[in-house]
Amino acid sequence: MRTVDPTVARLRQMSLFATCSEKELQFIARRGIESRSAAGAVLLQEGRSGHQFVVIAQGSAVVSIGGREVARLGPGECCGEVALLDHGDRTASVVAETALLVWVCSAQEFAEIIDSCPTLVRRLLGVLAERTRSTYRQQQLRPTTERAGGCALI
């Protein structure tokens, strides 16, 4: 009888990982840990260097930029990917609104996952695209042809 890894089972329930194959889920599960955070805990701090990728399994968190709330994150949603992708500072702060159960991996583990799990890469691109659109809507910005890293922001 085959036993089910509880971490794989929890990852499978999170929307970010919903389309990942069993093989990808097992690979991902081995590269991170589950951790608990109390309400009020700072998960990420704007302006600081980034060393972790975080996915919320249970609970909710508040995202703020310059002290202004810009979003809330819940189960299956992630944070920390931008600083790991571009090796820059955190673009926002994330604080636990409630007690959290999170899945966390290091920058090195995140890089291994990105290199090995194309399904997750596509999901992360979708998350980044939606966040970009949301920012445009919130700020009532118009698309521009200015270039950011070789891509036009349109």
PDB file of C-alpha atoms in Angstrom:
ATOM      1  CA  MET A   1       0.000   0.000   0.000  1.00  0.00           C
ATOM      2  CA  ARG A   2       1.331   3.372  -1.045  1.00  0.00           C
ATOM      3  CA  THR A   3       1.451   6.077   1.622  1.00  0.00           C
ATOM      4  CA  VAL A   4       0.682   9.667   0.746  1.00  0.00           C
ATOM      5  CA  ASP A   5       3.172  12.315   1.834  1.00  0.00           C
ATOM      6  CA  PRO A   6       1.114  14.832   3.885  1.00  0.00           C
ATOM      7  CA  THR A   7       3.089  17.765   2.453  1.00  0.00           C
ATOM      8  CA  VAL A   8       2.339  16.622  -1.115  1.00  0.00           C
ATOM      9  CA  ALA A   9      -1.336  16.260  -0.171  1.00  0.00           C
ATOM     10  CA  ARG A  10      -1.431  19.829   1.225  1.00  0.00           C
ATOM     11  CA  LEU A  11       0.440  21.261  -1.775  1.00  0.00           C
ATOM     12  CA  ARG A  12      -2.036  19.561  -4.106  1.00  0.00           C
ATOM     13  CA  GLN A  13      -4.888  21.441  -2.372  1.00  0.00           C
ATOM     14  CA  MET A  14      -3.265  24.853  -2.949  1.00  0.00           C
ATOM     15  CA  SER A  15      -4.353  26.651  -6.115  1.00  0.00           C
ATOM     16  CA  LEU A  16      -0.766  27.589  -7.016  1.00  0.00           C
ATOM     17  CA  PHE A  17       0.168  23.914  -7.302  1.00  0.00           C
ATOM     18  CA  ALA A  18      -3.159  22.586  -8.602  1.00  0.00           C
ATOM     19  CA  THR A  19      -1.921  21.824 -12.118  1.00  0.00           C
ATOM     20  CA  CYS A  20       1.417  20.308 -11.079  1.00  0.00           C
ATOM     21  CA  SER A  21       2.028  16.635 -11.778  1.00  0.00           C
ATOM     22  CA  GLU A  22       2.557  14.143  -8.967  1.00  0.00           C
ATOM     23  CA  LYS A  23       6.267  14.049  -9.840  1.00  0.00           C
ATOM     24  CA  GLU A  24       6.499  17.856  -9.656  1.00  0.00           C
ATOM     25  CA  LEU A  25       4.629  17.937  -6.332  1.00  0.00           C
ATOM     26  CA  GLN A  26       7.029  15.402  -4.827  1.00  0.00           C
ATOM     27  CA  PHE A  27      10.006  17.396  -6.124  1.00  0.00           C
ATOM     28  CA  ILE A  28       8.574  20.645  -4.699  1.00  0.00           C
ATOM     29  CA  ALA A  29       7.653  19.082  -1.338  1.00  0.00           C
ATOM     30  CA  ARG A  30      11.259  17.933  -0.798  1.00  0.00           C
ATOM     31  CA  ARG A  31      12.568  21.463  -1.290  1.00  0.00           C
ATOM     32  CA  GLY A  32      10.632  23.351   1.314  1.00  0.00           C
ATOM     33  CA  ILE A  33       9.275  23.132   4.828  1.00  0.00           C
ATOM     34  CA  GLU A  34       5.992  23.858   6.492  1.00  0.00           C
ATOM     35  CA  SER A  35       6.084  26.478   9.210  1.00  0.00           C
ATOM     36  CA  ARG A  36       3.640  28.269  11.486  1.00  0.00           C
ATOM     37  CA  SER A  37       3.553  32.028  12.075  1.00  0.00           C
ATOM     38  CA  ALA A  38       1.543  33.961  14.641  1.00  0.00           C
ATOM     39  CA  ALA A  39      -0.779  36.817  13.742  1.00  0.00           C
ATOM     40  CA  GLY A  40       1.320  39.970  13.406  1.00  0.00           C
ATOM     41  CA  ALA A  41       4.462  38.138  12.301  1.00  0.00           C
ATOM     42  CA  VAL A  42       6.389  39.851   9.500  1.00  0.00           C
ATOM     43  CA  LEU A  43       6.917  37.368   6.667  1.00  0.00           C
ATOM     44  CA  LEU A  44       8.629  39.769   4.246  1.00  0.00           C
ATOM     45  CA  GLN A  45       9.861  43.320   4.750  1.00  0.00           C
ATOM     46  CA  GLU A  46       9.824  45.882   1.957  1.00  0.00           C
ATOM     47  CA  GLY A  47      13.287  47.064   0.950  1.00  0.00           C
ATOM     48  CA  ARG A  48      15.123  44.104   2.457  1.00  0.00           C
ATOM     49  CA  SER A  49      16.892  41.466   0.402  1.00  0.00           C
ATOM     50  CA  GLY A  50      14.868  38.362  -0.358  1.00  0.00           C
ATOM     51  CA  HIS A  51      15.876  34.863   0.652  1.00  0.00           C
ATOM     52  CA  GLN A  52      12.587  32.924   0.784  1.00  0.00           C
ATOM     53  CA  PHE A  53       9.517  32.065  -1.245  1.00  0.00           C
ATOM     54  CA  VAL A  54       6.349  31.648   0.822  1.00  0.00           C
ATOM     55  CA  VAL A  55       3.014  30.002   0.012  1.00  0.00           C
ATOM     56  CA  ILE A  56       0.132  30.354   2.445  1.00  0.00           C
ATOM     57  CA  ALA A  57      -1.535  27.039   3.287  1.00  0.00           C
ATOM     58  CA  GLN A  58      -3.883  28.345   6.006  1.00  0.00           C
ATOM     59  CA  GLY A  59      -4.724  31.828   7.239  1.00  0.00           C
ATOM     60  CA  SER A  60      -4.373  35.279   5.705  1.00  0.00           C
ATOM     61  CA  ALA A  61      -1.750  38.001   5.346  1.00  0.00           C
ATOM     62  CA  VAL A  62      -1.738  41.683   4.449  1.00  0.00           C
ATOM     63  CA  VAL A  63       0.529  43.071   1.717  1.00  0.00           C
ATOM     64  CA  SER A  64       1.612  46.700   2.016  1.00  0.00           C
ATOM     65  CA  ILE A  65       3.812  49.046   0.035  1.00  0.00           C
ATOM     66  CA  GLY A  66       5.067  52.190   1.710  1.00  0.00           C
ATOM     67  CA  GLY A  67       2.814  51.414   4.668  1.00  0.00           C
ATOM     68  CA  ARG A  68      -0.328  51.332   2.478  1.00  0.00           C
ATOM     69  CA  GLU A  69      -2.290  48.089   2.220  1.00  0.00           C
ATOM     70  CA  VAL A  70      -2.411  46.948  -1.389  1.00  0.00           C
ATOM     71  CA  ALA A  71      -3.606  43.346  -1.145  1.00  0.00           C
ATOM     72  CA  ARG A  72      -4.502  40.412   1.055  1.00  0.00           C
ATOM     73  CA  LEU A  73      -3.249  36.899   0.563  1.00  0.00           C
ATOM     74  CA  GLY A  74      -5.003  33.680   1.513  1.00  0.00           C
ATOM     75  CA  PRO A  75      -4.607  29.930   1.120  1.00  0.00           C
ATOM     76  CA  GLY A  76      -2.765  28.939  -2.048  1.00  0.00           C
ATOM     77  CA  GLU A  77      -1.342  32.412  -2.659  1.00  0.00           C
ATOM     78  CA  CYS A  78       2.356  33.206  -2.657  1.00  0.00           C
ATOM     79  CA  CYS A  79       4.803  35.983  -1.926  1.00  0.00           C
ATOM     80  CA  GLY A  80       8.514  36.546  -2.208  1.00  0.00           C
ATOM     81  CA  GLU A  81       8.993  35.419  -5.803  1.00  0.00           C
ATOM     82  CA  VAL A  82       9.913  38.809  -7.293  1.00  0.00           C
ATOM     83  CA  ALA A  83      13.051  39.335  -5.170  1.00  0.00           C
ATOM     84  CA  LEU A  84      14.156  35.775  -5.892  1.00  0.00           C
ATOM     85  CA  LEU A  85      13.595  36.130  -9.629  1.00  0.00           C
ATOM     86  CA  ASP A  86      15.441  39.436 -10.068  1.00  0.00           C
ATOM     87  CA  HIS A  87      17.793  39.263  -7.038  1.00  0.00           C
ATOM     88  CA  GLY A  88      16.509  42.651  -5.914  1.00  0.00           C
ATOM     89  CA  ASP A  89      15.013  43.906  -2.678  1.00  0.00           C
ATOM     90  CA  ARG A  90      11.510  43.048  -1.512  1.00  0.00           C
ATOM     91  CA  THR A  91       8.910  45.204  -3.267  1.00  0.00           C
ATOM     92  CA  ALA A  92       6.368  44.941  -0.422  1.00  0.00           C
ATOM     93  CA  SER A  93       5.937  43.934   3.194  1.00  0.00           C
ATOM     94  CA  VAL A  94       3.768  40.947   4.097  1.00  0.00           C
ATOM     95  CA  VAL A  95       2.406  40.572   7.637  1.00  0.00           C
ATOM     96  CA  ALA A  96       0.341  37.686   9.001  1.00  0.00           C
ATOM     97  CA  GLU A  97      -3.211  38.892   9.613  1.00  0.00           C
ATOM     98  CA  THR A  98      -4.126  35.605  11.321  1.00  0.00           C
ATOM     99  CA  ALA A  99      -2.117  32.640  12.493  1.00  0.00           C
ATOM    100  CA  LEU A 100      -0.576  31.053   9.391  1.00  0.00           C
ATOM    101  CA  LEU A 101       0.534  27.689   8.141  1.00  0.00           C
ATOM    102  CA  VAL A 102       2.966  28.380   5.304  1.00  0.00           C
ATOM    103  CA  TRP A 103       5.172  26.393   2.965  1.00  0.00           C
ATOM    104  CA  VAL A 104       8.590  28.051   2.649  1.00  0.00           C
ATOM    105  CA  CYS A 105      11.647  27.417   0.519  1.00  0.00           C
ATOM    106  CA  SER A 106      15.023  29.120   0.241  1.00  0.00           C
ATOM    107  CA  ALA A 107      16.261  31.055  -2.773  1.00  0.00           C
ATOM    108  CA  GLN A 108      18.363  28.055  -3.836  1.00  0.00           C
ATOM    109  CA  GLU A 109      15.416  25.665  -3.495  1.00  0.00           C
ATOM    110  CA  PHE A 110      13.201  28.097  -5.407  1.00  0.00           C
ATOM    111  CA  ALA A 111      15.752  28.174  -8.240  1.00  0.00           C
ATOM    112  CA  GLU A 112      15.800  24.361  -8.341  1.00  0.00           C
ATOM    113  CA  ILE A 113      12.003  24.282  -8.496  1.00  0.00           C
ATOM    114  CA  ILE A 114      11.887  26.895 -11.274  1.00  0.00           C
ATOM    115  CA  ASP A 115      14.461  24.940 -13.267  1.00  0.00           C
ATOM    116  CA  SER A 116      12.582  21.642 -12.884  1.00  0.00           C
ATOM    117  CA  CYS A 117       8.828  22.387 -12.769  1.00  0.00           C
ATOM    118  CA  PRO A 118       7.541  24.107 -15.931  1.00  0.00           C
ATOM    119  CA  THR A 119       3.928  23.759 -14.793  1.00  0.00           C
ATOM    120  CA  LEU A 120       4.640  25.867 -11.726  1.00  0.00           C
ATOM    121  CA  VAL A 121       6.579  28.411 -13.791  1.00  0.00           C
ATOM    122  CA  ARG A 122       3.484  28.943 -15.959  1.00  0.00           C
ATOM    123  CA  ARG A 123       1.343  29.389 -12.826  1.00  0.00           C
ATOM    124  CA  LEU A 124       3.810  31.913 -11.381  1.00  0.00           C
ATOM    125  CA  LEU A 125       3.813  33.861 -14.643  1.00  0.00           C
ATOM    126  CA  GLY A 126       0.031  34.020 -14.389  1.00  0.00           C
ATOM    127  CA  VAL A 127       0.274  35.300 -10.811  1.00  0.00           C
ATOM    128  CA  LEU A 128       2.770  37.985 -11.865  1.00  0.00           C
ATOM    129  CA  ALA A 129       0.601  39.012 -14.824  1.00  0.00           C
ATOM    130  CA  GLU A 130      -2.489  39.343 -12.614  1.00  0.00           C
ATOM    131  CA  ARG A 131      -0.563  41.397 -10.055  1.00  0.00           C
ATOM    132  CA  THR A 132       0.661  43.703 -12.818  1.00  0.00           C
ATOM    133  CA  ARG A 133      -2.896  44.155 -14.116  1.00  0.00           C
ATOM    134  CA  SER A 134      -4.171  44.755 -10.588  1.00  0.00           C
ATOM    135  CA  THR A 135      -1.527  47.436 -10.042  1.00  0.00           C
ATOM    136  CA  TYR A 136      -2.557  49.156 -13.271  1.00  0.00           C
ATOM    137  CA  ARG A 137      -6.207  49.102 -12.159  1.00  0.00           C
ATOM    138  CA  GLN A 138      -5.468  50.327  -8.625  1.00  0.00           C
ATOM    139  CA  GLN A 139      -3.212  53.127  -9.788  1.00  0.00           C
ATOM    140  CA  GLN A 140      -5.297  53.875 -12.882  1.00  0.00           C
ATOM    141  CA  LEU A 141      -2.122  53.582 -14.904  1.00  0.00           C
ATOM    142  CA  ARG A 142      -2.026  53.321 -18.648  1.00  0.00           C
ATOM    143  CA  PRO A 143       0.127  50.731 -20.373  1.00  0.00           C
ATOM    144  CA  THR A 144       3.376  52.132 -21.703  1.00  0.00           C
ATOM    145  CA  THR A 145       5.930  51.163 -24.273  1.00  0.00           C
ATOM    146  CA  GLU A 146       8.765  51.876 -21.817  1.00  0.00           C
ATOM    147  CA  ARG A 147      11.010  48.875 -21.457  1.00  0.00           C
ATOM    148  CA  ALA A 148      11.544  46.934 -18.254  1.00  0.00           C
ATOM    149  CA  GLY A 149      14.228  44.299 -18.575  1.00  0.00           C
ATOM    150  CA  GLY A 150      13.838  44.115 -22.342  1.00  0.00           C
ATOM    151  CA  CYS A 151      10.018  43.888 -22.337  1.00  0.00           C
ATOM    152  CA  ALA A 152       7.553  46.633 -23.132  1.00  0.00           C
ATOM    153  CA  LEU A 153       5.057  47.192 -20.327  1.00  0.00           C
ATOM    154  CA  ILE A 154       1.872  46.802 -22.331  1.00  0.00           C
TER     155      ILE A 154
END
